[in-house]
Amino acid sequence: MAPQREPEDRGGARGRRSPLGGLPRRVDAGGSPELEGPQCGGRGVKAELLSFTPLGELRKVAPDGLPDEGLLPHLTYVFAIEGISRACSHQLVRHRTASYSQQSQRYIPVRRLRERVVIPPSVSEKALNEYMSLMDRASDAYGGLVDTGVPREDARFVLPNAAETSLLFTIDGRSLLHFFGIRCCNRAQWEIRALADRMLAEVRGEEPAIFGRAGPNCYWLGYCPEGRFTCGRMDEVVESYRDPGLGVVE
């Protein structure tokens, strides 16, 4: 007899949407306020700094005369990241100098998918039912394949990029500054931008000497390097990163 799957509650669209209040906002390329971060409820994007190498400790053992910039590659930062989509994690792993340990879809069964998907802010209320219907169909297909004996490692091929994931992310100081430069930028997609802002808030509080001027490239360069792809809102963006709290959810 095939194993019984846990029934899913489909009492309306769920996913992870959040109210507008309390979420950071950013000026988009069109000049209107844009919701920052996944427009979803529940946990949302989380980025916790688990451990790091203090700059002061490394200074004690560094060769005399070595500037702090020369120490950056030797500083290590470990983050626990939760609540991002697989689409976002695919963007994240493009940063090849970092190390990753991601939650497995091979060994961890996927249950209650509709409660663990990210809903892009561009999905309107009108489109939400169709979006969640597709999530349900993917969940049914996955469960049906597993019930017929298809291994989870193969059944997962039908799961959506919207599915939530969690991971450990380890990166050195120089690479982290580069990460902030391009992922805090308005050109970055909304989800990884929200993640970068949360990570920046974490390290600014611990190492302001290094990350006090970190942020999108325009913030610390003093000009926008994006050329014709500029968002055109540099002054507003720079001002938002001067705020010690970054406007990021605490």
Tab-separated table of C-alpha atoms in Angstrom:
chain	number	residue	atom	x	y	z
A	1	MET	CA	0.000	0.000	0.000
A	2	ALA	CA	1.322	3.432	-0.899
A	3	PRO	CA	2.207	5.616	2.094
A	4	GLN	CA	-0.367	8.233	3.026
A	5	ARG	CA	0.689	11.800	2.478
A	6	GLU	CA	-0.062	14.525	4.952
A	7	PRO	CA	-3.171	16.382	3.734
A	8	GLU	CA	-2.682	20.022	2.824
A	9	ASP	CA	-4.952	22.810	3.956
A	10	ARG	CA	-6.078	24.754	0.907
A	11	GLY	CA	-8.347	27.204	2.586
A	12	GLY	CA	-7.413	30.098	0.343
A	13	ALA	CA	-4.101	31.497	-0.766
A	14	ARG	CA	-1.460	31.448	1.926
A	15	GLY	CA	2.227	31.608	1.081
A	16	ARG	CA	4.173	34.302	2.906
A	17	ARG	CA	2.843	37.804	2.389
A	18	SER	CA	3.421	40.573	4.878
A	19	PRO	CA	1.662	43.836	5.575
A	20	LEU	CA	3.325	46.966	4.264
A	21	GLY	CA	3.798	48.487	7.696
A	22	GLY	CA	7.177	47.849	9.289
A	23	LEU	CA	8.935	46.771	6.102
A	24	PRO	CA	11.739	48.939	4.737
A	25	ARG	CA	10.990	50.911	1.595
A	26	ARG	CA	13.269	52.042	-1.182
A	27	VAL	CA	12.806	54.436	-4.079
A	28	ASP	CA	12.558	52.488	-7.323
A	29	ALA	CA	13.758	53.571	-10.752
A	30	GLY	CA	10.386	55.150	-11.484
A	31	GLY	CA	10.497	57.356	-8.409
A	32	SER	CA	7.771	55.600	-6.456
A	33	PRO	CA	8.199	53.821	-3.106
A	34	GLU	CA	8.901	50.131	-3.577
A	35	LEU	CA	8.343	47.428	-1.006
A	36	GLU	CA	11.703	46.078	0.100
A	37	GLY	CA	11.989	42.366	0.614
A	38	PRO	CA	9.706	39.462	-0.233
A	39	GLN	CA	6.078	40.485	-0.046
A	40	CYS	CA	5.117	37.576	2.084
A	41	GLY	CA	4.029	36.829	5.626
A	42	GLY	CA	5.295	34.387	8.210
A	43	ARG	CA	9.018	34.263	8.669
A	44	GLY	CA	10.150	36.379	5.757
A	45	VAL	CA	13.816	36.775	4.913
A	46	LYS	CA	16.148	36.204	7.853
A	47	ALA	CA	19.910	36.662	7.934
A	48	GLU	CA	21.663	36.114	11.248
A	49	LEU	CA	25.389	36.653	11.713
A	50	LEU	CA	26.436	33.503	13.578
A	51	SER	CA	30.159	34.162	13.887
A	52	PHE	CA	32.887	36.395	12.501
A	53	THR	CA	36.584	37.181	12.835
A	54	PRO	CA	36.972	40.453	14.786
A	55	LEU	CA	39.173	42.948	12.978
A	56	GLY	CA	40.798	43.956	16.269
A	57	GLU	CA	41.940	40.407	16.973
A	58	LEU	CA	43.501	40.030	13.539
A	59	ARG	CA	45.299	43.355	13.885
A	60	LYS	CA	47.139	41.955	16.919
A	61	VAL	CA	48.811	39.211	14.888
A	62	ALA	CA	49.109	40.918	11.496
A	63	PRO	CA	52.530	42.014	10.202
A	64	ASP	CA	53.479	45.571	11.155
A	65	GLY	CA	52.379	48.169	8.645
A	66	LEU	CA	49.731	46.014	6.994
A	67	PRO	CA	46.652	48.201	6.366
A	68	ASP	CA	43.188	47.028	7.308
A	69	GLU	CA	42.386	46.583	3.622
A	70	GLY	CA	45.033	43.876	3.476
A	71	LEU	CA	43.301	42.008	6.293
A	72	LEU	CA	39.896	41.835	4.601
A	73	PRO	CA	40.478	38.504	2.797
A	74	HIS	CA	41.363	36.918	6.154
A	75	LEU	CA	38.175	38.007	7.921
A	76	THR	CA	35.412	35.392	7.873
A	77	TYR	CA	31.664	35.898	8.331
A	78	VAL	CA	29.127	33.096	8.783
A	79	PHE	CA	25.415	33.794	8.234
A	80	ALA	CA	22.343	31.642	8.799
A	81	ILE	CA	19.855	32.492	6.053
A	82	GLU	CA	16.191	31.486	6.063
A	83	GLY	CA	13.025	32.246	4.163
A	84	ILE	CA	14.475	32.897	0.711
A	85	SER	CA	13.323	31.211	-2.470
A	86	ARG	CA	15.301	28.724	-4.501
A	87	ALA	CA	15.416	31.407	-7.193
A	88	CYS	CA	17.217	33.693	-4.743
A	89	SER	CA	19.619	30.970	-3.600
A	90	HIS	CA	20.533	30.315	-7.251
A	91	GLN	CA	21.569	33.970	-7.496
A	92	LEU	CA	23.431	33.767	-4.205
A	93	VAL	CA	25.649	30.839	-5.186
A	94	ARG	CA	26.988	32.832	-8.133
A	95	HIS	CA	29.284	34.421	-5.562
A	96	ARG	CA	31.870	31.709	-6.012
A	97	THR	CA	34.318	32.766	-3.308
A	98	ALA	CA	31.737	31.979	-0.611
A	99	SER	CA	30.925	28.578	0.901
A	100	TYR	CA	27.393	27.216	1.187
A	101	SER	CA	25.568	24.442	3.034
A	102	GLN	CA	21.972	24.382	1.805
A	103	GLN	CA	18.909	22.505	3.000
A	104	SER	CA	18.488	19.363	0.907
A	105	GLN	CA	15.404	18.569	-1.166
A	106	ARG	CA	16.817	15.081	-1.644
A	107	TYR	CA	16.798	14.001	1.995
A	108	ILE	CA	14.211	16.415	3.426
A	109	PRO	CA	10.655	15.713	2.204
A	110	VAL	CA	8.690	18.732	1.005
A	111	ARG	CA	5.410	19.136	2.899
A	112	ARG	CA	2.803	21.916	2.917
A	113	LEU	CA	4.441	23.610	-0.041
A	114	ARG	CA	1.857	26.396	-0.254
A	115	GLU	CA	2.903	27.601	3.199
A	116	ARG	CA	6.563	27.634	2.199
A	117	VAL	CA	6.692	29.539	-1.042
A	118	VAL	CA	7.775	33.105	-1.721
A	119	ILE	CA	5.290	35.361	-3.509
A	120	PRO	CA	6.896	38.132	-5.595
A	121	PRO	CA	5.451	41.603	-4.968
A	122	SER	CA	4.529	41.833	-8.659
A	123	VAL	CA	1.940	39.055	-8.188
A	124	SER	CA	-1.225	41.087	-7.701
A	125	GLU	CA	-4.270	39.989	-5.750
A	126	LYS	CA	-5.915	39.289	-9.096
A	127	ALA	CA	-3.095	36.916	-10.086
A	128	LEU	CA	-2.594	35.374	-6.649
A	129	ASN	CA	-5.128	32.557	-7.029
A	130	GLU	CA	-3.523	31.426	-10.282
A	131	TYR	CA	-0.073	31.626	-8.711
A	132	MET	CA	-1.076	29.526	-5.716
A	133	SER	CA	-2.959	27.092	-7.950
A	134	LEU	CA	0.305	26.406	-9.770
A	135	MET	CA	2.031	25.839	-6.419
A	136	ASP	CA	-0.690	23.314	-5.495
A	137	ARG	CA	-0.297	21.486	-8.796
A	138	ALA	CA	3.451	21.246	-8.293
A	139	SER	CA	2.902	19.965	-4.749
A	140	ASP	CA	0.400	17.359	-5.966
A	141	ALA	CA	2.742	16.234	-8.728
A	142	TYR	CA	5.635	15.894	-6.284
A	143	GLY	CA	3.563	13.930	-3.766
A	144	GLY	CA	2.052	11.740	-6.457
A	145	LEU	CA	5.441	10.820	-7.842
A	146	VAL	CA	6.756	9.959	-4.375
A	147	ASP	CA	3.648	7.836	-3.705
A	148	THR	CA	4.280	5.821	-6.860
A	149	GLY	CA	7.841	5.057	-5.815
A	150	VAL	CA	9.789	7.828	-7.520
A	151	PRO	CA	12.709	8.800	-5.244
A	152	ARG	CA	12.460	12.245	-3.663
A	153	GLU	CA	15.693	13.228	-5.403
A	154	ASP	CA	13.906	12.750	-8.739
A	155	ALA	CA	10.427	13.909	-7.708
A	156	ARG	CA	11.886	17.278	-6.684
A	157	PHE	CA	12.385	18.124	-10.363
A	158	VAL	CA	8.771	19.355	-10.452
A	159	LEU	CA	9.148	21.721	-7.478
A	160	PRO	CA	9.070	25.474	-8.193
A	161	ASN	CA	11.791	28.084	-7.828
A	162	ALA	CA	9.399	29.767	-5.384
A	163	ALA	CA	9.976	27.035	-2.770
A	164	GLU	CA	11.619	28.295	0.419
A	165	THR	CA	15.095	27.212	1.396
A	166	SER	CA	17.611	27.837	4.170
A	167	LEU	CA	21.389	27.704	4.194
A	168	LEU	CA	24.647	28.587	5.889
A	169	PHE	CA	26.690	31.183	4.026
A	170	THR	CA	30.392	31.819	4.772
A	171	ILE	CA	32.315	34.596	3.060
A	172	ASP	CA	35.477	36.672	3.541
A	173	GLY	CA	35.489	40.403	4.217
A	174	ARG	CA	36.623	41.602	0.799
A	175	SER	CA	34.106	39.419	-1.029
A	176	LEU	CA	31.356	40.539	1.340
A	177	LEU	CA	32.013	44.199	0.517
A	178	HIS	CA	31.776	43.325	-3.183
A	179	PHE	CA	28.534	41.417	-2.502
A	180	PHE	CA	26.990	44.479	-0.846
A	181	GLY	CA	28.147	46.712	-3.689
A	182	ILE	CA	26.160	44.862	-6.321
A	183	ARG	CA	23.350	43.228	-4.312
A	184	CYS	CA	22.261	46.332	-2.368
A	185	CYS	CA	22.009	48.153	-5.703
A	186	ASN	CA	18.568	48.986	-7.118
A	187	ARG	CA	19.452	46.864	-10.158
A	188	ALA	CA	19.534	43.727	-8.010
A	189	GLN	CA	16.308	41.755	-7.819
A	190	TRP	CA	14.095	42.655	-4.841
A	191	GLU	CA	14.623	39.428	-2.894
A	192	ILE	CA	18.403	39.226	-2.890
A	193	ARG	CA	18.491	42.984	-2.284
A	194	ALA	CA	16.391	42.505	0.855
A	195	LEU	CA	18.742	39.720	1.944
A	196	ALA	CA	21.814	41.894	1.355
A	197	ASP	CA	20.304	44.749	3.369
A	198	ARG	CA	19.620	42.454	6.315
A	199	MET	CA	23.147	41.046	6.176
A	200	LEU	CA	24.576	44.564	6.024
A	201	ALA	CA	22.578	45.595	9.087
A	202	GLU	CA	24.050	42.614	10.949
A	203	VAL	CA	27.706	43.363	10.164
A	204	ARG	CA	27.428	47.138	10.491
A	205	GLY	CA	26.453	46.665	14.093
A	206	GLU	CA	29.489	44.463	14.780
A	207	GLU	CA	32.214	45.993	12.607
A	208	PRO	CA	31.369	49.627	11.757
A	209	ALA	CA	35.024	50.340	10.932
A	210	ILE	CA	34.723	47.997	7.949
A	211	PHE	CA	31.066	48.151	6.990
A	212	GLY	CA	30.080	51.671	8.040
A	213	ARG	CA	30.604	52.773	4.440
A	214	ALA	CA	29.421	49.527	2.864
A	215	GLY	CA	26.346	49.441	0.666
A	216	PRO	CA	25.550	49.770	-3.031
A	217	ASN	CA	28.466	50.870	-5.186
A	218	CYS	CA	27.091	54.389	-5.591
A	219	TYR	CA	27.074	54.839	-1.817
A	220	TRP	CA	30.790	54.363	-1.255
A	221	LEU	CA	32.116	55.335	-4.703
A	222	GLY	CA	30.249	58.639	-4.788
A	223	TYR	CA	28.965	57.987	-8.307
A	224	CYS	CA	26.839	55.374	-10.071
A	225	PRO	CA	28.936	52.919	-12.127
A	226	GLU	CA	25.912	51.421	-13.919
A	227	GLY	CA	25.985	53.801	-16.889
A	228	ARG	CA	22.798	53.692	-18.955
A	229	PHE	CA	21.374	51.087	-16.556
A	230	THR	CA	21.363	53.517	-13.626
A	231	CYS	CA	18.167	53.729	-11.582
A	232	GLY	CA	18.455	57.517	-11.666
A	233	ARG	CA	17.782	57.810	-7.931
A	234	MET	CA	21.311	57.893	-6.555
A	235	ASP	CA	20.735	60.756	-4.103
A	236	GLU	CA	17.793	58.983	-2.458
A	237	VAL	CA	19.620	55.657	-2.341
A	238	VAL	CA	22.757	57.187	-0.818
A	239	GLU	CA	20.694	59.003	1.797
A	240	SER	CA	18.912	55.784	2.774
A	241	TYR	CA	22.247	54.039	3.450
A	242	ARG	CA	23.473	56.910	5.627
A	243	ASP	CA	20.823	55.863	8.142
A	244	PRO	CA	22.615	53.606	10.682
A	245	GLY	CA	19.550	51.360	10.775
A	246	LEU	CA	19.294	51.187	6.982
A	247	GLY	CA	15.541	51.115	7.456
A	248	VAL	CA	15.888	47.351	7.711
A	249	VAL	CA	13.541	45.338	9.888
A	250	GLU	CA	15.315	44.663	13.166
